[in-house]
């Protein structure tokens, strides 16, 4: 039996506690409970968030006898790299991770001329069952811990630090529905955006939380006093179609989702992104573009919303595919006629199974 198999905890077990699961005062309490000076927690945080290291050998400011003990208790390795694939001349890199219990998780690092975006998973799998999404097909394995989410970004940041750059943006658009794992996602957002040495010091505006439309959690997020960007995966302007593309729509309807989006925009002053995967002959008709345009004008006006059209990335075994170029152009034109800001999202990472969940699906 390999060491990896021997060490793997049974699948679905709770991930080990990690510094990045804890707020600064909780870290100090945890260190004190081990009989160490509370300020050791701040030293550990500086190593992890600022120096991006969890190797005791790097921590010469900690007394040698405590080092291994503190690191063992608060900086356990949570993720090990299973596979890394890159494309777009190395500017897109997708990473497949294995957690301590064997669970597989994906993240993607995308380098643009002016920014570096890390796309992270918030759950292993997803329970929302959207039929066009590879992650949705496999169901939910488990929630990720805050630290497992942060660790994906730290891993990306480490790789970039060697090249002299940093992660500027994080999008919760990997596997999972972030608002169905609210506590851990919020914890991760705080760790990402808390200034160093308590966190990675990223800008809140550089973080995007994407949701399928869990209305109560959207309202709760609006009240957190954060200025993160909210993306709402709409994919259809009418309940009849959305009920089939986004099954949770049977619980919270289009109008309720857009009202929650509007309050988010009003409360935070942040423009909401509306995500719309264009699926040939399913949701890409001109009349749906008009309906979407009217609806967004009515609920959000032109200055509180931005539509991202995503050409569908077909998942294996599905009959659905991306829209014809002329239909996509017409869809854009109609939204513009309704004075709704719109862009067609680039389709980075297509040839490396860029659509969420595809890499993990292949591994299984
Ligand atoms: N669960 C959240 C976030 C993860 S999915 C959500 O649904 O918003 C991130 C985005 O990828 C969502 O907008 C989702 O609709 C989109 N997506 C999923 N599968 C896709 C596919 N096959 N092609 C294009 N976009 C897809
Ligand atoms: Fe889950 Fe988002 Fe995929 Fe729907 S699109 S199944 S909510 S990950």
Tab-separated table of C-alpha atoms and ligand atoms in Angstrom:
chain	number	residue	atom	x	y	z
A	1	UNK	CA	0.000	0.000	0.000
A	2	UNK	CA	1.419	3.399	-0.868
A	3	UNK	CA	2.072	5.973	1.831
A	4	UNK	CA	-0.573	8.164	0.284
A	5	UNK	CA	-3.246	5.506	0.618
A	6	UNK	CA	-2.228	4.687	4.181
A	7	UNK	CA	-2.395	8.316	5.187
A	8	UNK	CA	-5.656	9.156	3.441
A	9	UNK	CA	-8.484	9.696	5.887
A	10	UNK	CA	-11.798	8.065	4.941
A	11	UNK	CA	-13.487	10.113	2.224
A	12	UNK	CA	-15.937	12.660	3.513
A	13	UNK	CA	-14.225	13.128	6.857
A	14	UNK	CA	-13.781	16.639	8.150
A	15	UNK	CA	-10.605	18.287	6.879
A	16	UNK	CA	-7.950	18.974	9.551
A	17	UNK	CA	-8.146	22.315	11.330
A	18	UNK	CA	-5.859	24.940	9.816
A	19	UNK	CA	-4.777	28.461	10.684
A	20	UNK	CA	-6.774	29.778	7.704
A	21	UNK	CA	-10.002	28.419	9.212
A	22	UNK	CA	-9.589	30.734	12.170
A	23	UNK	CA	-9.965	34.463	12.752
A	24	UNK	CA	-6.914	36.140	14.330
A	25	UNK	CA	-8.250	35.946	17.919
A	26	UNK	CA	-9.186	32.281	17.466
A	27	UNK	CA	-5.644	31.549	16.270
A	28	UNK	CA	-4.183	33.127	19.376
A	29	UNK	CA	-6.545	31.065	21.546
A	30	UNK	CA	-5.563	27.885	19.702
A	31	UNK	CA	-1.859	28.588	20.208
A	32	UNK	CA	-2.394	29.470	23.878
A	33	UNK	CA	-4.304	26.201	24.364
A	34	UNK	CA	-1.107	24.425	23.255
A	35	UNK	CA	0.811	26.176	26.021
A	36	UNK	CA	2.565	28.560	23.588
A	37	UNK	CA	2.770	32.359	23.659
A	38	UNK	CA	-0.277	33.787	21.826
A	39	UNK	CA	1.903	35.981	19.549
A	40	UNK	CA	3.258	32.789	17.987
A	41	UNK	CA	-0.060	32.728	16.107
A	42	UNK	CA	0.823	36.019	14.415
A	43	UNK	CA	4.251	34.678	13.489
A	44	UNK	CA	2.650	31.589	11.934
A	45	UNK	CA	0.176	33.791	10.049
A	46	UNK	CA	3.009	35.907	8.668
A	47	UNK	CA	4.763	32.796	7.406
A	48	UNK	CA	1.642	31.462	5.754
A	49	UNK	CA	-0.038	34.571	4.338
A	50	UNK	CA	2.940	36.843	3.695
A	51	UNK	CA	5.816	34.478	3.052
A	52	UNK	CA	3.524	31.770	1.631
A	53	UNK	CA	5.372	29.026	3.487
A	54	UNK	CA	4.227	26.205	5.740
A	55	UNK	CA	7.671	24.605	6.009
A	56	UNK	CA	8.952	24.600	9.600
A	57	UNK	CA	12.528	24.857	8.286
A	58	UNK	CA	11.728	28.407	7.046
A	59	UNK	CA	10.472	29.535	10.471
A	60	UNK	CA	13.704	30.452	12.188
A	61	UNK	CA	11.938	33.056	14.346
A	62	UNK	CA	10.110	30.244	16.181
A	63	UNK	CA	11.951	28.253	18.861
A	64	UNK	CA	13.084	24.961	17.327
A	65	UNK	CA	11.246	22.691	19.822
A	66	UNK	CA	7.860	24.386	19.136
A	67	UNK	CA	8.160	24.700	15.382
A	68	UNK	CA	7.090	21.224	14.306
A	69	UNK	CA	4.388	21.132	16.951
A	70	UNK	CA	2.862	24.474	15.927
A	71	UNK	CA	3.044	23.696	12.234
A	72	UNK	CA	1.623	20.214	12.804
A	73	UNK	CA	-1.306	21.650	14.745
A	74	UNK	CA	-2.071	24.744	12.659
A	75	UNK	CA	-0.506	24.427	9.208
A	76	UNK	CA	-1.180	20.848	8.101
A	77	UNK	CA	-0.824	20.253	4.329
A	78	UNK	CA	-4.415	20.178	3.130
A	79	UNK	CA	-4.027	19.637	-0.602
A	80	UNK	CA	-1.584	17.655	-2.678
A	81	UNK	CA	-1.237	18.247	-6.398
A	82	UNK	CA	-2.483	15.339	-8.512
A	83	UNK	CA	-2.181	16.856	-11.944
A	84	UNK	CA	-1.504	20.188	-13.590
A	85	UNK	CA	-2.321	20.999	-17.196
A	86	UNK	CA	-1.737	24.231	-19.047
A	87	UNK	CA	-2.835	25.779	-22.305
A	88	UNK	CA	-3.150	29.183	-24.008
A	89	UNK	CA	0.666	29.224	-24.180
A	90	UNK	CA	1.008	28.627	-20.457
A	91	UNK	CA	-1.205	31.564	-19.414
A	92	UNK	CA	-3.966	29.184	-18.232
A	93	UNK	CA	-3.111	26.483	-15.726
A	94	UNK	CA	-5.571	24.093	-14.259
A	95	UNK	CA	-4.713	22.238	-11.091
A	96	UNK	CA	-6.304	19.087	-9.710
A	97	UNK	CA	-5.847	18.612	-5.965
A	98	UNK	CA	-6.446	15.730	-3.597
A	99	UNK	CA	-7.559	16.619	-0.061
A	100	UNK	CA	-6.553	14.621	3.021
A	101	UNK	CA	-9.616	12.352	2.698
A	102	UNK	CA	-9.023	11.675	-1.010
A	103	UNK	CA	-11.590	14.216	-2.260
A	104	UNK	CA	-10.672	15.794	-5.627
A	105	UNK	CA	-10.793	19.572	-6.101
A	106	UNK	CA	-9.978	21.800	-9.087
A	107	UNK	CA	-8.697	25.317	-9.461
A	108	UNK	CA	-7.611	27.371	-12.468
A	109	UNK	CA	-5.049	30.162	-12.706
A	110	UNK	CA	-5.515	32.589	-15.601
A	111	UNK	CA	-2.926	35.205	-16.504
A	112	UNK	CA	-4.017	38.291	-18.417
A	113	UNK	CA	-1.856	41.253	-19.379
A	114	UNK	CA	-3.257	43.379	-16.538
A	115	UNK	CA	-4.273	40.829	-13.889
A	116	UNK	CA	-4.056	37.259	-12.640
A	117	UNK	CA	-7.311	35.540	-11.787
A	118	UNK	CA	-7.584	32.427	-9.685
A	119	UNK	CA	-10.782	30.417	-10.063
A	120	UNK	CA	-11.421	28.364	-6.927
A	121	UNK	CA	-13.746	25.575	-5.844
A	122	UNK	CA	-15.923	26.044	-2.779
A	123	UNK	CA	-17.314	22.521	-2.592
A	124	UNK	CA	-16.243	19.111	-3.872
A	125	UNK	CA	-19.001	18.534	-6.394
A	126	UNK	CA	-22.279	20.442	-6.195
A	127	UNK	CA	-25.790	19.561	-5.148
A	128	UNK	CA	-27.608	22.004	-7.438
A	129	UNK	CA	-27.866	19.660	-10.410
A	130	UNK	CA	-27.726	22.125	-13.322
A	131	UNK	CA	-27.882	19.788	-16.335
A	132	UNK	CA	-25.304	21.652	-18.496
A	133	UNK	CA	-22.602	21.622	-15.786
A	134	UNK	CA	-20.065	18.821	-15.301
A	135	UNK	CA	-19.843	19.471	-11.555
A	136	UNK	CA	-23.618	19.294	-11.220
A	137	UNK	CA	-23.707	15.822	-12.785
A	138	UNK	CA	-21.603	14.239	-10.058
A	139	UNK	CA	-23.600	15.592	-7.093
A	140	UNK	CA	-22.167	16.964	-3.868
A	141	UNK	CA	-19.300	15.136	-2.149
A	142	UNK	CA	-18.756	17.638	0.664
A	143	UNK	CA	-18.223	21.258	1.591
A	144	UNK	CA	-14.635	22.539	1.539
A	145	UNK	CA	-13.251	24.162	4.656
A	146	UNK	CA	-12.272	27.847	4.571
A	147	UNK	CA	-8.628	26.791	4.666
A	148	UNK	CA	-9.042	24.395	1.741
A	149	UNK	CA	-10.394	27.307	-0.283
A	150	UNK	CA	-7.620	29.668	0.831
A	151	UNK	CA	-4.997	26.989	0.194
A	152	UNK	CA	-5.955	26.907	-3.507
A	153	UNK	CA	-5.145	30.611	-3.736
A	154	UNK	CA	-1.969	30.295	-1.672
A	155	UNK	CA	-0.779	27.506	-3.984
A	156	UNK	CA	-1.388	29.771	-6.989
A	157	UNK	CA	0.315	32.675	-5.237
A	158	UNK	CA	3.381	30.509	-4.510
A	159	UNK	CA	3.700	29.521	-8.155
A	160	UNK	CA	3.380	33.162	-9.232
A	161	UNK	CA	5.788	34.493	-6.607
A	162	UNK	CA	8.535	32.488	-8.303
A	163	UNK	CA	7.774	34.532	-11.439
A	164	UNK	CA	7.509	37.825	-9.574
A	165	UNK	CA	3.728	38.322	-9.876
A	166	UNK	CA	0.689	37.992	-7.595
A	167	UNK	CA	-2.885	36.818	-7.691
A	168	UNK	CA	-4.987	39.976	-8.187
A	169	UNK	CA	-8.462	38.422	-8.513
A	170	UNK	CA	-10.267	35.414	-7.088
A	171	UNK	CA	-13.507	34.106	-8.576
A	172	UNK	CA	-15.648	31.461	-6.862
A	173	UNK	CA	-16.487	29.834	-10.177
A	174	UNK	CA	-14.855	26.438	-9.786
A	175	UNK	CA	-16.678	23.453	-8.378
A	176	UNK	CA	-19.589	24.031	-6.056
A	177	UNK	CA	-22.197	26.586	-5.039
A	178	UNK	CA	-20.382	29.017	-2.722
A	179	UNK	CA	-23.513	30.293	-0.996
A	180	UNK	CA	-24.462	26.710	-0.058
A	181	UNK	CA	-21.214	26.633	1.972
A	182	UNK	CA	-21.696	30.100	3.410
A	183	UNK	CA	-19.606	30.038	6.591
A	184	UNK	CA	-16.496	28.568	5.012
A	185	UNK	CA	-16.752	30.842	1.967
A	186	UNK	CA	-17.122	33.920	4.159
A	187	UNK	CA	-14.141	32.813	6.238
A	188	UNK	CA	-12.121	32.340	3.065
A	189	UNK	CA	-13.142	35.772	1.731
A	190	UNK	CA	-11.974	37.348	5.008
A	191	UNK	CA	-8.632	35.499	4.927
A	192	UNK	CA	-8.100	36.510	1.286
A	193	UNK	CA	-8.901	40.161	1.894
A	194	UNK	CA	-7.654	40.775	5.451
A	195	UNK	CA	-4.486	42.869	5.277
A	196	UNK	CA	-1.210	41.035	5.966
A	197	UNK	CA	-0.042	39.416	8.119
A	198	UNK	CA	-3.553	38.268	9.033
A	199	UNK	CA	-4.576	37.533	5.457
A	200	UNK	CA	-3.454	37.718	1.859
A	201	UNK	CA	-4.329	41.417	1.611
A	202	UNK	CA	-6.264	41.195	-1.651
A	203	UNK	CA	-8.767	43.863	-2.643
A	204	UNK	CA	-12.393	42.970	-1.836
A	205	UNK	CA	-13.355	44.290	-5.226
A	206	UNK	CA	-11.086	41.695	-6.776
A	207	UNK	CA	-13.153	38.851	-5.306
A	208	UNK	CA	-16.235	37.548	-7.131
A	209	UNK	CA	-18.725	35.176	-5.532
A	210	UNK	CA	-20.851	33.431	-8.139
A	211	UNK	CA	-24.225	32.020	-7.151
A	212	UNK	CA	-26.993	30.070	-8.750
A	213	UNK	CA	-29.420	32.351	-6.872
A	214	UNK	CA	-29.816	31.256	-3.243
A	215	UNK	CA	-31.877	34.278	-2.283
A	216	UNK	CA	-31.620	34.249	1.554
A	217	UNK	CA	-27.824	33.824	1.364
A	218	UNK	CA	-27.565	36.627	-1.230
A	219	UNK	CA	-29.378	38.912	1.208
A	220	UNK	CA	-27.161	37.820	4.063
A	221	UNK	CA	-24.023	38.461	1.988
A	222	UNK	CA	-25.232	41.980	1.230
A	223	UNK	CA	-25.228	42.699	4.968
A	224	UNK	CA	-21.658	41.549	5.635
A	225	UNK	CA	-20.209	44.992	4.952
A	226	UNK	CA	-17.986	43.640	2.175
A	227	UNK	CA	-17.536	45.031	-1.303
A	228	UNK	CA	-17.020	41.771	-3.136
A	229	UNK	CA	-18.606	41.357	-6.559
A	230	UNK	CA	-21.673	39.152	-6.792
A	231	UNK	CA	-22.253	37.140	-9.964
A	232	UNK	CA	-25.674	35.622	-10.528
A	233	UNK	CA	-25.943	32.646	-12.873
A	234	UNK	CA	-29.245	33.337	-14.576
A	235	UNK	CA	-29.099	31.430	-17.905
A	236	UNK	CA	-32.776	32.082	-18.687
A	237	UNK	CA	-35.084	35.086	-18.269
A	238	UNK	CA	-38.279	33.055	-17.877
A	239	UNK	CA	-39.158	30.674	-15.041
A	240	UNK	CA	-40.401	27.980	-17.387
A	241	UNK	CA	-36.971	27.495	-18.981
A	242	UNK	CA	-34.939	28.358	-15.887
A	243	UNK	CA	-36.756	25.668	-13.890
A	244	UNK	CA	-35.127	23.136	-16.221
A	245	UNK	CA	-31.646	24.703	-16.593
A	246	UNK	CA	-31.221	25.721	-12.974
A	247	UNK	CA	-33.396	23.405	-10.881
A	248	UNK	CA	-33.148	25.559	-7.716
A	249	UNK	CA	-35.309	28.037	-9.665
A	250	UNK	CA	-38.301	25.974	-8.582
A	251	UNK	CA	-37.523	27.327	-5.066
A	252	UNK	CA	-36.478	30.939	-5.861
A	253	UNK	CA	-37.886	32.397	-9.059
A	254	UNK	CA	-36.208	34.742	-11.544
A	255	UNK	CA	-37.955	37.836	-10.144
A	256	UNK	CA	-36.902	37.022	-6.563
A	257	UNK	CA	-33.303	36.376	-7.623
A	258	UNK	CA	-33.162	39.689	-9.497
A	259	UNK	CA	-34.679	41.548	-6.542
A	260	UNK	CA	-32.017	40.065	-4.250
A	261	UNK	CA	-29.391	41.077	-6.836
A	262	UNK	CA	-30.801	44.596	-6.835
A	263	UNK	CA	-30.614	44.882	-3.046
A	264	UNK	CA	-27.049	43.566	-3.169
A	265	UNK	CA	-26.121	46.259	-5.674
A	266	UNK	CA	-27.942	48.978	-3.702
A	267	UNK	CA	-26.429	47.976	-0.358
A	268	UNK	CA	-22.859	47.458	-1.541
A	269	UNK	CA	-22.688	49.935	-4.416
A	270	UNK	CA	-21.265	47.097	-6.519
A	271	UNK	CA	-22.543	46.324	-9.973
A	272	UNK	CA	-23.871	42.744	-10.134
A	273	UNK	CA	-22.728	40.402	-12.907
A	274	UNK	CA	-25.366	38.301	-14.591
A	275	UNK	CA	-23.916	35.103	-16.051
A	276	UNK	CA	-25.692	33.594	-19.039
A	277	UNK	CA	-24.330	30.479	-20.761
A	278	UNK	CA	-25.512	30.581	-24.362
A	279	UNK	CA	-26.845	27.133	-25.345
A	280	UNK	CA	-27.750	26.578	-28.997
A	281	UNK	CA	-31.511	26.619	-29.585
A	282	UNK	CA	-32.177	26.287	-25.856
A	283	UNK	CA	-31.834	29.786	-24.357
A	284	UNK	CA	-30.280	31.845	-27.185
A	285	UNK	CA	-33.380	32.974	-29.101
A	286	UNK	CA	-33.852	36.651	-29.970
A	287	UNK	CA	-37.096	36.845	-27.970
A	288	UNK	CA	-35.240	35.647	-24.858
A	289	UNK	CA	-32.603	38.333	-25.383
A	290	UNK	CA	-35.387	40.924	-25.481
A	291	UNK	CA	-37.046	39.459	-22.417
A	292	UNK	CA	-33.730	39.435	-20.550
A	293	UNK	CA	-33.029	43.023	-21.578
A	294	UNK	CA	-36.449	44.260	-20.407
A	295	UNK	CA	-36.212	42.317	-17.155
A	296	UNK	CA	-32.768	43.628	-16.269
A	297	UNK	CA	-33.749	47.204	-17.089
A	298	UNK	CA	-36.811	46.850	-14.879
A	299	UNK	CA	-35.047	45.266	-11.874
A	300	UNK	CA	-31.565	46.710	-12.076
A	301	UNK	CA	-31.471	49.567	-14.578
A	302	UNK	CA	-28.435	49.925	-16.799
A	303	UNK	CA	-25.898	50.926	-14.166
A	304	UNK	CA	-26.288	48.168	-11.565
A	305	UNK	CA	-25.745	45.196	-13.849
A	306	UNK	CA	-23.336	43.765	-16.360
A	307	UNK	CA	-24.167	40.683	-18.424
A	308	UNK	CA	-21.483	38.094	-19.162
A	309	UNK	CA	-22.443	35.790	-21.982
A	310	UNK	CA	-20.548	32.497	-21.811
A	311	UNK	CA	-20.470	30.291	-24.896
A	312	UNK	CA	-21.493	26.893	-23.486
A	313	UNK	CA	-18.584	24.560	-22.922
A	314	UNK	CA	-20.180	21.251	-23.880
A	315	UNK	CA	-19.860	18.519	-21.273
A	316	UNK	CA	-19.161	14.932	-22.347
A	317	UNK	CA	-22.285	13.001	-23.222
A	318	UNK	CA	-24.527	16.060	-23.494
A	319	UNK	CA	-26.398	16.970	-26.664
A	320	UNK	CA	-26.158	20.673	-25.861
A	321	UNK	CA	-23.592	22.891	-27.495
A	322	UNK	CA	-22.622	26.538	-27.904
A	323	UNK	CA	-24.743	28.962	-29.905
A	324	UNK	CA	-24.159	29.695	-33.569
A	325	UNK	CA	-21.999	32.814	-33.999
A	326	UNK	CA	-24.849	34.719	-35.699
A	327	UNK	CA	-27.266	33.914	-32.857
A	328	UNK	CA	-24.699	35.001	-30.289
A	329	UNK	CA	-24.158	38.289	-32.168
A	330	UNK	CA	-27.901	38.903	-32.343
A	331	UNK	CA	-28.258	38.191	-28.605
A	332	UNK	CA	-25.565	40.781	-27.842
A	333	UNK	CA	-27.120	43.309	-30.215
A	334	UNK	CA	-30.536	42.999	-28.594
A	335	UNK	CA	-29.189	43.432	-25.075
A	336	UNK	CA	-27.287	46.493	-26.249
A	337	UNK	CA	-30.463	47.877	-27.769
A	338	UNK	CA	-32.002	47.621	-24.279
A	339	UNK	CA	-28.946	49.569	-23.031
A	340	UNK	CA	-27.748	46.673	-20.878
A	341	UNK	CA	-23.929	46.464	-20.676
A	342	UNK	CA	-22.815	43.103	-22.055
A	343	UNK	CA	-19.621	41.237	-22.880
A	344	UNK	CA	-18.959	37.782	-24.247
A	345	UNK	CA	-16.661	36.011	-21.835
A	346	UNK	CA	-13.482	34.559	-23.197
A	347	UNK	CA	-13.329	30.812	-23.201
A	348	UNK	CA	-9.983	30.192	-21.597
A	349	UNK	CA	-8.997	26.647	-20.883
A	350	UNK	CA	-11.373	24.923	-23.286
A	351	UNK	CA	-8.885	22.313	-24.404
A	352	UNK	CA	-7.971	21.447	-20.809
A	353	UNK	CA	-11.534	20.717	-19.722
A	354	UNK	CA	-11.917	24.295	-18.514
A	355	UNK	CA	-15.592	23.975	-17.697
A	356	UNK	CA	-15.932	23.447	-14.008
A	357	UNK	CA	-15.838	19.868	-12.817
A	358	UNK	CA	-14.560	18.321	-16.023
A	359	UNK	CA	-11.025	17.551	-14.885
A	360	UNK	CA	-12.193	15.874	-11.691
A	361	UNK	CA	-14.859	13.973	-13.647
A	362	UNK	CA	-12.194	12.550	-15.961
A	363	UNK	CA	-9.984	11.562	-13.036
A	364	UNK	CA	-12.814	9.599	-11.452
B	1	LIG	N1	-22.270	27.367	-8.516
B	1	LIG	C1	-21.948	28.691	-8.865
B	1	LIG	C2	-20.473	28.912	-9.165
B	1	LIG	C3	-19.745	27.825	-9.889
B	1	LIG	S1	-20.213	27.591	-11.573
B	1	LIG	C4	-22.800	29.157	-10.022
B	1	LIG	O1	-23.463	28.322	-10.645
B	1	LIG	O2	-22.822	30.357	-10.261
B	1	LIG	C5	-19.446	29.014	-12.351
B	1	LIG	C6	-20.106	29.426	-13.636
B	1	LIG	O3	-19.848	28.463	-14.676
B	1	LIG	C7	-21.608	29.549	-13.525
B	1	LIG	O4	-22.034	30.750	-14.126
B	1	LIG	C8	-22.079	28.345	-14.286
B	1	LIG	O5	-23.375	28.503	-14.749
B	1	LIG	C9	-21.041	28.258	-15.381
B	1	LIG	N2	-20.996	26.969	-16.066
B	1	LIG	C10	-21.153	25.736	-15.543
B	1	LIG	N3	-21.039	24.783	-16.505
B	1	LIG	C11	-20.810	25.432	-17.666
B	1	LIG	C12	-20.601	25.002	-19.013
B	1	LIG	N4	-20.626	23.710	-19.336
B	1	LIG	N5	-20.377	25.957	-19.947
B	1	LIG	C13	-20.358	27.275	-19.606
B	1	LIG	N6	-20.545	27.730	-18.364
B	1	LIG	C14	-20.770	26.828	-17.394
B	2	LIG	FE1	-23.539	23.793	-9.160
B	2	LIG	FE2	-22.979	26.107	-10.391
B	2	LIG	FE3	-22.693	23.737	-11.648
B	2	LIG	FE4	-25.138	24.640	-11.097
B	2	LIG	S1	-23.635	25.597	-12.485
B	2	LIG	S2	-24.412	22.539	-10.795
B	2	LIG	S3	-24.798	25.627	-9.159
B	2	LIG	S4	-21.548	24.441	-9.908
